[in-house]
Amino acid sequence: MKVICTEKSQILATQVARALKTTVVDVRYSRFPDGELYLIAGEIDDEMVIIGSVVDSDSLVQLMLLVDACDRATNRLILPYMAYARQDKQFKAGEPVSSRVVARALSQGVSEVITVNIHEKGVLGSFTVPAQNLSLAKDIGSYIKTLRLNNPLILAPDEGAITFAEQVASVGGWEYDHLEKTRLNGVDVKMAPRQLSAKSRSVVIVDDIISTGGTIATAAGMLYRQGAKDVFTACVHGVFTGGAYTHLMATGIRDVVCSDTIERSCSRISAADQIANAIRKH
Ligand code: R5P
């Protein structure tokens, strides 16, 4: 078995290979003069683990090219982050179900797919090969433990993320809650924990994705006004679009961390062990 990866997942793939005591295939990536993506892979094994986060259209195409370059092997595809998963239904007439398009395209040439905290688990059913999802909730909990916070409050940004917050909190036996939005008038909205008070407490807001950071930045500002001592945030997928990281830091958030499903300099949580364990089990 060997590991091979796209440009966006080089560090994670190397760690997975290390955990599996195998090697990463050397791949040279470049572009044709017209901008088309090109790659040439080194020696392929009969059994390949292909790792590539889809963060944009180029990384999707590169991953498809990589799978084709491994077409003589039995391929397992690891999708640490899957862009387009949030468009998982037709919200308005005329829209595509983008998650279905990507899932079908990435099912070609692989025998199974493993995702990490996919935004909506229903998307797994759109792959035409068996697909399973891993969760880094416990790994985020272990990271929070290293912060040595006194009695932290783990907060989900909305009710939909409460199970995730519960799993994170279970690592340290911490209290958890979710933020609730109350419309005060036509303009103002208040965000506060639904049941617990943030006053004088360290709060950690946890989520699967931080994209624009808008929700968490607004929440952090309000939590400080409600007397929170410190606000931290941790997510699985650090998309950080439109200056989200600096926007969050500007609100006074003490620390913003993510995992390496999207490789960032603030990726302090790794999906490598979980991915390696899932591969070993199959
Ligand atoms: C939404 O359902 C997701 O779980 C995230 O809460 C959302 O994608 C975050 O978006 P943003 O960072 O743009 O507020």
Short mmCIF file of N, CA and C in Angstrom, two decimals, residues 92-197:
data_model
loop_
_atom_site.label_atom_id
_atom_site.label_comp_id
_atom_site.label_asym_id
_atom_site.label_seq_id
_atom_site.Cartn_x
_atom_site.Cartn_y
_atom_site.Cartn_z
N LYS A 92 -33.37 26.61 -4.36
CA LYS A 92 -34.23 27.40 -5.26
C LYS A 92 -34.34 26.66 -6.58
N ALA A 93 -35.46 26.82 -7.25
CA ALA A 93 -35.63 26.18 -8.57
C ALA A 93 -34.49 26.62 -9.48
N GLY A 94 -33.98 25.68 -10.24
CA GLY A 94 -32.91 26.01 -11.19
C GLY A 94 -31.52 25.78 -10.66
N GLU A 95 -31.41 25.48 -9.36
CA GLU A 95 -30.07 25.24 -8.80
C GLU A 95 -29.66 23.78 -8.98
N PRO A 96 -28.35 23.53 -9.08
CA PRO A 96 -27.89 22.13 -9.09
C PRO A 96 -27.77 21.62 -7.65
N VAL A 97 -27.74 20.30 -7.48
CA VAL A 97 -27.37 19.72 -6.18
C VAL A 97 -25.87 19.46 -6.28
N SER A 98 -25.08 20.47 -5.96
CA SER A 98 -23.64 20.42 -6.23
C SER A 98 -22.94 19.28 -5.52
N SER A 99 -23.36 18.97 -4.29
CA SER A 99 -22.72 17.88 -3.54
C SER A 99 -22.86 16.56 -4.31
N ARG A 100 -24.01 16.37 -4.94
CA ARG A 100 -24.26 15.13 -5.70
C ARG A 100 -23.34 15.07 -6.92
N VAL A 101 -23.15 16.20 -7.57
CA VAL A 101 -22.29 16.26 -8.76
C VAL A 101 -20.87 15.85 -8.38
N VAL A 102 -20.37 16.45 -7.29
CA VAL A 102 -18.98 16.18 -6.86
C VAL A 102 -18.85 14.73 -6.38
N ALA A 103 -19.84 14.27 -5.62
CA ALA A 103 -19.77 12.89 -5.10
C ALA A 103 -19.76 11.88 -6.24
N ARG A 104 -20.60 12.10 -7.23
CA ARG A 104 -20.64 11.14 -8.35
C ARG A 104 -19.32 11.17 -9.13
N ALA A 105 -18.81 12.37 -9.35
CA ALA A 105 -17.56 12.49 -10.12
C ALA A 105 -16.41 11.80 -9.38
N LEU A 106 -16.40 11.93 -8.06
CA LEU A 106 -15.27 11.38 -7.29
C LEU A 106 -15.45 9.90 -6.94
N SER A 107 -16.56 9.32 -7.34
CA SER A 107 -16.75 7.88 -7.11
C SER A 107 -16.09 7.07 -8.23
N GLN A 108 -15.77 7.74 -9.32
CA GLN A 108 -15.18 7.03 -10.47
C GLN A 108 -13.76 6.59 -10.15
N GLY A 109 -13.48 5.31 -10.38
CA GLY A 109 -12.10 4.82 -10.24
C GLY A 109 -11.67 4.54 -8.82
N VAL A 110 -12.60 4.61 -7.85
CA VAL A 110 -12.23 4.30 -6.47
C VAL A 110 -13.19 3.24 -5.92
N SER A 111 -12.70 2.47 -4.93
CA SER A 111 -13.56 1.41 -4.40
C SER A 111 -14.32 1.87 -3.16
N GLU A 112 -13.81 2.89 -2.48
CA GLU A 112 -14.53 3.44 -1.33
C GLU A 112 -14.06 4.86 -1.04
N VAL A 113 -14.87 5.56 -0.28
CA VAL A 113 -14.56 6.96 0.05
C VAL A 113 -14.65 7.15 1.56
N ILE A 114 -13.71 7.93 2.10
CA ILE A 114 -13.77 8.31 3.52
C ILE A 114 -13.75 9.83 3.58
N THR A 115 -14.75 10.40 4.25
CA THR A 115 -14.79 11.86 4.42
C THR A 115 -14.53 12.18 5.90
N VAL A 116 -14.29 13.45 6.18
CA VAL A 116 -14.09 13.89 7.57
C VAL A 116 -15.08 15.02 7.85
N ASN A 117 -15.91 14.83 8.86
CA ASN A 117 -16.92 15.84 9.23
C ASN A 117 -17.53 16.49 7.99
N ILE A 118 -18.08 15.63 7.16
CA ILE A 118 -18.77 16.16 5.97
C ILE A 118 -19.95 17.00 6.46
N HIS A 119 -20.19 18.10 5.79
CA HIS A 119 -21.18 19.06 6.33
C HIS A 119 -22.54 18.41 6.56
N GLU A 120 -22.95 17.54 5.65
CA GLU A 120 -24.26 16.89 5.78
C GLU A 120 -24.07 15.40 5.47
N LYS A 121 -24.35 14.55 6.45
CA LYS A 121 -24.07 13.12 6.26
C LYS A 121 -24.87 12.50 5.10
N GLY A 122 -26.02 13.10 4.79
CA GLY A 122 -26.84 12.59 3.70
C GLY A 122 -26.07 12.57 2.38
N VAL A 123 -25.05 13.42 2.27
CA VAL A 123 -24.26 13.50 1.03
C VAL A 123 -23.53 12.18 0.77
N LEU A 124 -23.26 11.42 1.84
CA LEU A 124 -22.55 10.14 1.67
C LEU A 124 -23.32 9.23 0.71
N GLY A 125 -24.64 9.35 0.72
CA GLY A 125 -25.48 8.52 -0.14
C GLY A 125 -25.37 8.89 -1.61
N SER A 126 -24.74 10.00 -1.91
CA SER A 126 -24.59 10.40 -3.32
C SER A 126 -23.37 9.78 -3.98
N PHE A 127 -22.46 9.23 -3.17
CA PHE A 127 -21.34 8.51 -3.77
C PHE A 127 -21.89 7.20 -4.31
N THR A 128 -21.34 6.72 -5.39
CA THR A 128 -21.84 5.46 -5.95
C THR A 128 -21.01 4.27 -5.48
N VAL A 129 -20.12 4.51 -4.54
CA VAL A 129 -19.33 3.45 -3.88
C VAL A 129 -19.55 3.63 -2.37
N PRO A 130 -19.21 2.60 -1.54
CA PRO A 130 -19.40 2.78 -0.09
C PRO A 130 -18.63 3.99 0.43
N ALA A 131 -19.29 4.77 1.29
CA ALA A 131 -18.66 5.98 1.84
C ALA A 131 -18.91 6.05 3.34
N GLN A 132 -17.89 6.43 4.09
CA GLN A 132 -18.05 6.60 5.54
C GLN A 132 -17.46 7.95 5.95
N ASN A 133 -17.94 8.44 7.08
CA ASN A 133 -17.51 9.75 7.56
C ASN A 133 -16.84 9.61 8.93
N LEU A 134 -15.72 10.31 9.11
CA LEU A 134 -15.03 10.32 10.41
C LEU A 134 -15.32 11.66 11.08
N SER A 135 -15.26 11.68 12.41
CA SER A 135 -15.47 12.95 13.11
C SER A 135 -14.27 13.29 13.98
N LEU A 136 -13.84 14.55 13.90
CA LEU A 136 -12.72 15.01 14.72
C LEU A 136 -13.19 15.69 16.01
N ALA A 137 -14.46 15.49 16.38
CA ALA A 137 -14.98 16.17 17.58
C ALA A 137 -14.11 15.84 18.80
N LYS A 138 -13.77 14.57 18.97
CA LYS A 138 -12.97 14.18 20.14
C LYS A 138 -11.54 14.74 20.06
N ASP A 139 -11.04 14.84 18.85
CA ASP A 139 -9.69 15.40 18.68
C ASP A 139 -9.68 16.89 19.03
N ILE A 140 -10.78 17.57 18.71
CA ILE A 140 -10.89 18.98 19.09
C ILE A 140 -10.98 19.06 20.62
N GLY A 141 -11.72 18.14 21.23
CA GLY A 141 -11.80 18.09 22.69
C GLY A 141 -10.42 17.90 23.31
N SER A 142 -9.63 17.00 22.73
CA SER A 142 -8.28 16.75 23.26
C SER A 142 -7.42 18.01 23.12
N TYR A 143 -7.60 18.73 22.01
CA TYR A 143 -6.84 19.98 21.84
C TYR A 143 -7.23 20.99 22.94
N ILE A 144 -8.53 21.10 23.17
CA ILE A 144 -9.01 22.07 24.17
C ILE A 144 -8.41 21.73 25.54
N LYS A 145 -8.28 20.44 25.80
CA LYS A 145 -7.68 20.01 27.08
C LYS A 145 -6.28 20.60 27.26
N THR A 146 -5.54 20.70 26.15
CA THR A 146 -4.16 21.21 26.26
C THR A 146 -4.15 22.70 26.62
N LEU A 147 -5.28 23.40 26.44
CA LEU A 147 -5.34 24.83 26.78
C LEU A 147 -5.44 25.04 28.29
N ARG A 148 -5.75 23.96 29.02
CA ARG A 148 -5.87 23.99 30.49
C ARG A 148 -6.77 25.12 30.97
N LEU A 149 -7.95 25.22 30.36
CA LEU A 149 -8.91 26.25 30.76
C LEU A 149 -9.65 25.77 31.99
N ASN A 150 -10.02 26.73 32.83
CA ASN A 150 -10.74 26.39 34.05
C ASN A 150 -12.25 26.33 33.74
N ASN A 151 -12.80 25.11 33.81
CA ASN A 151 -14.24 24.93 33.64
C ASN A 151 -14.79 25.62 32.38
N PRO A 152 -14.24 25.29 31.19
CA PRO A 152 -14.70 25.99 29.98
C PRO A 152 -16.14 25.62 29.60
N LEU A 153 -16.78 26.53 28.91
CA LEU A 153 -18.12 26.28 28.37
C LEU A 153 -17.96 26.06 26.87
N ILE A 154 -18.39 24.90 26.40
CA ILE A 154 -18.28 24.59 24.97
C ILE A 154 -19.59 25.00 24.30
N LEU A 155 -19.48 25.81 23.29
CA LEU A 155 -20.69 26.35 22.65
C LEU A 155 -20.76 26.00 21.17
N ALA A 156 -21.92 25.53 20.75
CA ALA A 156 -22.18 25.36 19.31
C ALA A 156 -22.78 26.68 18.82
N PRO A 157 -22.46 27.09 17.60
CA PRO A 157 -23.02 28.36 17.11
C PRO A 157 -24.52 28.30 16.83
N ASP A 158 -25.05 27.10 16.65
CA ASP A 158 -26.50 26.96 16.44
C ASP A 158 -26.94 25.58 16.92
N GLU A 159 -28.24 25.39 16.95
CA GLU A 159 -28.77 24.15 17.49
C GLU A 159 -28.32 22.93 16.67
N GLY A 160 -28.16 23.13 15.36
CA GLY A 160 -27.77 22.03 14.48
C GLY A 160 -26.40 21.44 14.83
N ALA A 161 -25.56 22.23 15.49
CA ALA A 161 -24.20 21.76 15.80
C ALA A 161 -24.09 21.28 17.25
N ILE A 162 -25.21 21.07 17.92
CA ILE A 162 -25.16 20.74 19.35
C ILE A 162 -24.55 19.35 19.60
N THR A 163 -24.82 18.39 18.73
CA THR A 163 -24.25 17.04 18.92
C THR A 163 -22.73 17.10 18.82
N PHE A 164 -22.26 17.91 17.89
CA PHE A 164 -20.82 18.08 17.72
C PHE A 164 -20.22 18.68 19.01
N ALA A 165 -20.88 19.73 19.53
CA ALA A 165 -20.40 20.37 20.77
C ALA A 165 -20.44 19.38 21.94
N GLU A 166 -21.45 18.56 21.98
CA GLU A 166 -21.58 17.56 23.05
C GLU A 166 -20.41 16.57 22.99
N GLN A 167 -20.07 16.14 21.77
CA GLN A 167 -18.95 15.18 21.62
C GLN A 167 -17.62 15.83 22.02
N VAL A 168 -17.45 17.10 21.65
CA VAL A 168 -16.23 17.81 22.04
C VAL A 168 -16.17 17.89 23.57
N ALA A 169 -17.29 18.29 24.17
CA ALA A 169 -17.34 18.52 25.62
C ALA A 169 -17.13 17.22 26.41
N SER A 170 -17.53 16.09 25.82
CA SER A 170 -17.44 14.81 26.54
C SER A 170 -15.99 14.46 26.88
N VAL A 171 -15.05 14.99 26.12
CA VAL A 171 -13.63 14.68 26.36
C VAL A 171 -13.18 15.17 27.74
N GLY A 172 -13.68 16.35 28.12
CA GLY A 172 -13.25 16.89 29.41
C GLY A 172 -14.35 16.91 30.45
N GLY A 173 -15.52 16.34 30.10
CA GLY A 173 -16.66 16.39 31.02
C GLY A 173 -17.11 17.83 31.24
N TRP A 174 -16.97 18.67 30.20
CA TRP A 174 -17.33 20.09 30.31
C TRP A 174 -18.81 20.32 30.02
N GLU A 175 -19.30 21.48 30.43
CA GLU A 175 -20.68 21.86 30.09
C GLU A 175 -20.71 22.33 28.63
N TYR A 176 -21.85 22.14 28.00
CA TYR A 176 -21.99 22.59 26.62
C TYR A 176 -23.39 23.16 26.42
N ASP A 177 -23.51 23.97 25.40
CA ASP A 177 -24.79 24.62 25.11
C ASP A 177 -24.72 25.08 23.65
N HIS A 178 -25.80 25.68 23.18
CA HIS A 178 -25.71 26.28 21.85
C HIS A 178 -26.21 27.72 21.91
N LEU A 179 -25.73 28.49 20.95
CA LEU A 179 -26.14 29.90 20.91
C LEU A 179 -27.54 30.02 20.32
N GLU A 180 -28.28 30.95 20.85
CA GLU A 180 -29.62 31.17 20.35
C GLU A 180 -29.73 32.64 19.94
N LYS A 181 -30.34 32.84 18.79
CA LYS A 181 -30.51 34.21 18.28
C LYS A 181 -31.89 34.71 18.66
N THR A 182 -31.95 35.88 19.25
CA THR A 182 -33.26 36.48 19.54
C THR A 182 -33.31 37.82 18.82
N ARG A 183 -34.35 38.01 18.02
CA ARG A 183 -34.50 39.30 17.32
C ARG A 183 -35.09 40.32 18.30
N LEU A 184 -34.33 41.40 18.57
CA LEU A 184 -34.79 42.39 19.54
C LEU A 184 -35.73 43.41 18.89
N ASN A 185 -35.42 43.75 17.64
CA ASN A 185 -36.28 44.66 16.86
C ASN A 185 -35.92 44.45 15.39
N GLY A 186 -36.36 45.35 14.54
CA GLY A 186 -36.12 45.17 13.10
C GLY A 186 -34.65 45.10 12.73
N VAL A 187 -33.78 45.66 13.55
CA VAL A 187 -32.35 45.76 13.22
C VAL A 187 -31.49 44.86 14.10
N ASP A 188 -31.77 44.85 15.39
CA ASP A 188 -30.86 44.20 16.35
C ASP A 188 -31.23 42.75 16.66
N VAL A 189 -30.16 41.97 16.77
CA VAL A 189 -30.31 40.55 17.12
C VAL A 189 -29.40 40.29 18.31
N LYS A 190 -29.89 39.52 19.27
CA LYS A 190 -29.03 39.16 20.41
C LYS A 190 -28.66 37.68 20.28
N MET A 191 -27.40 37.36 20.55
CA MET A 191 -26.98 35.95 20.55
C MET A 191 -26.46 35.64 21.94
N ALA A 192 -26.99 34.58 22.54
CA ALA A 192 -26.54 34.19 23.88
C ALA A 192 -26.69 32.69 24.03
N PRO A 193 -25.93 32.07 24.95
CA PRO A 193 -26.14 30.64 25.17
C PRO A 193 -27.60 30.40 25.57
N ARG A 194 -28.16 29.30 25.08
CA ARG A 194 -29.59 29.05 25.33
C ARG A 194 -29.89 28.89 26.82
N GLN A 195 -29.06 28.11 27.53
CA GLN A 195 -29.40 27.81 28.93
C GLN A 195 -28.39 28.33 29.94
N LEU A 196 -27.12 28.32 29.57
CA LEU A 196 -26.07 28.62 30.55
C LEU A 196 -25.59 30.06 30.39
N SER A 197 -24.92 30.57 31.43
CA SER A 197 -24.38 31.92 31.34
C SER A 197 -22.88 31.86 31.01
#
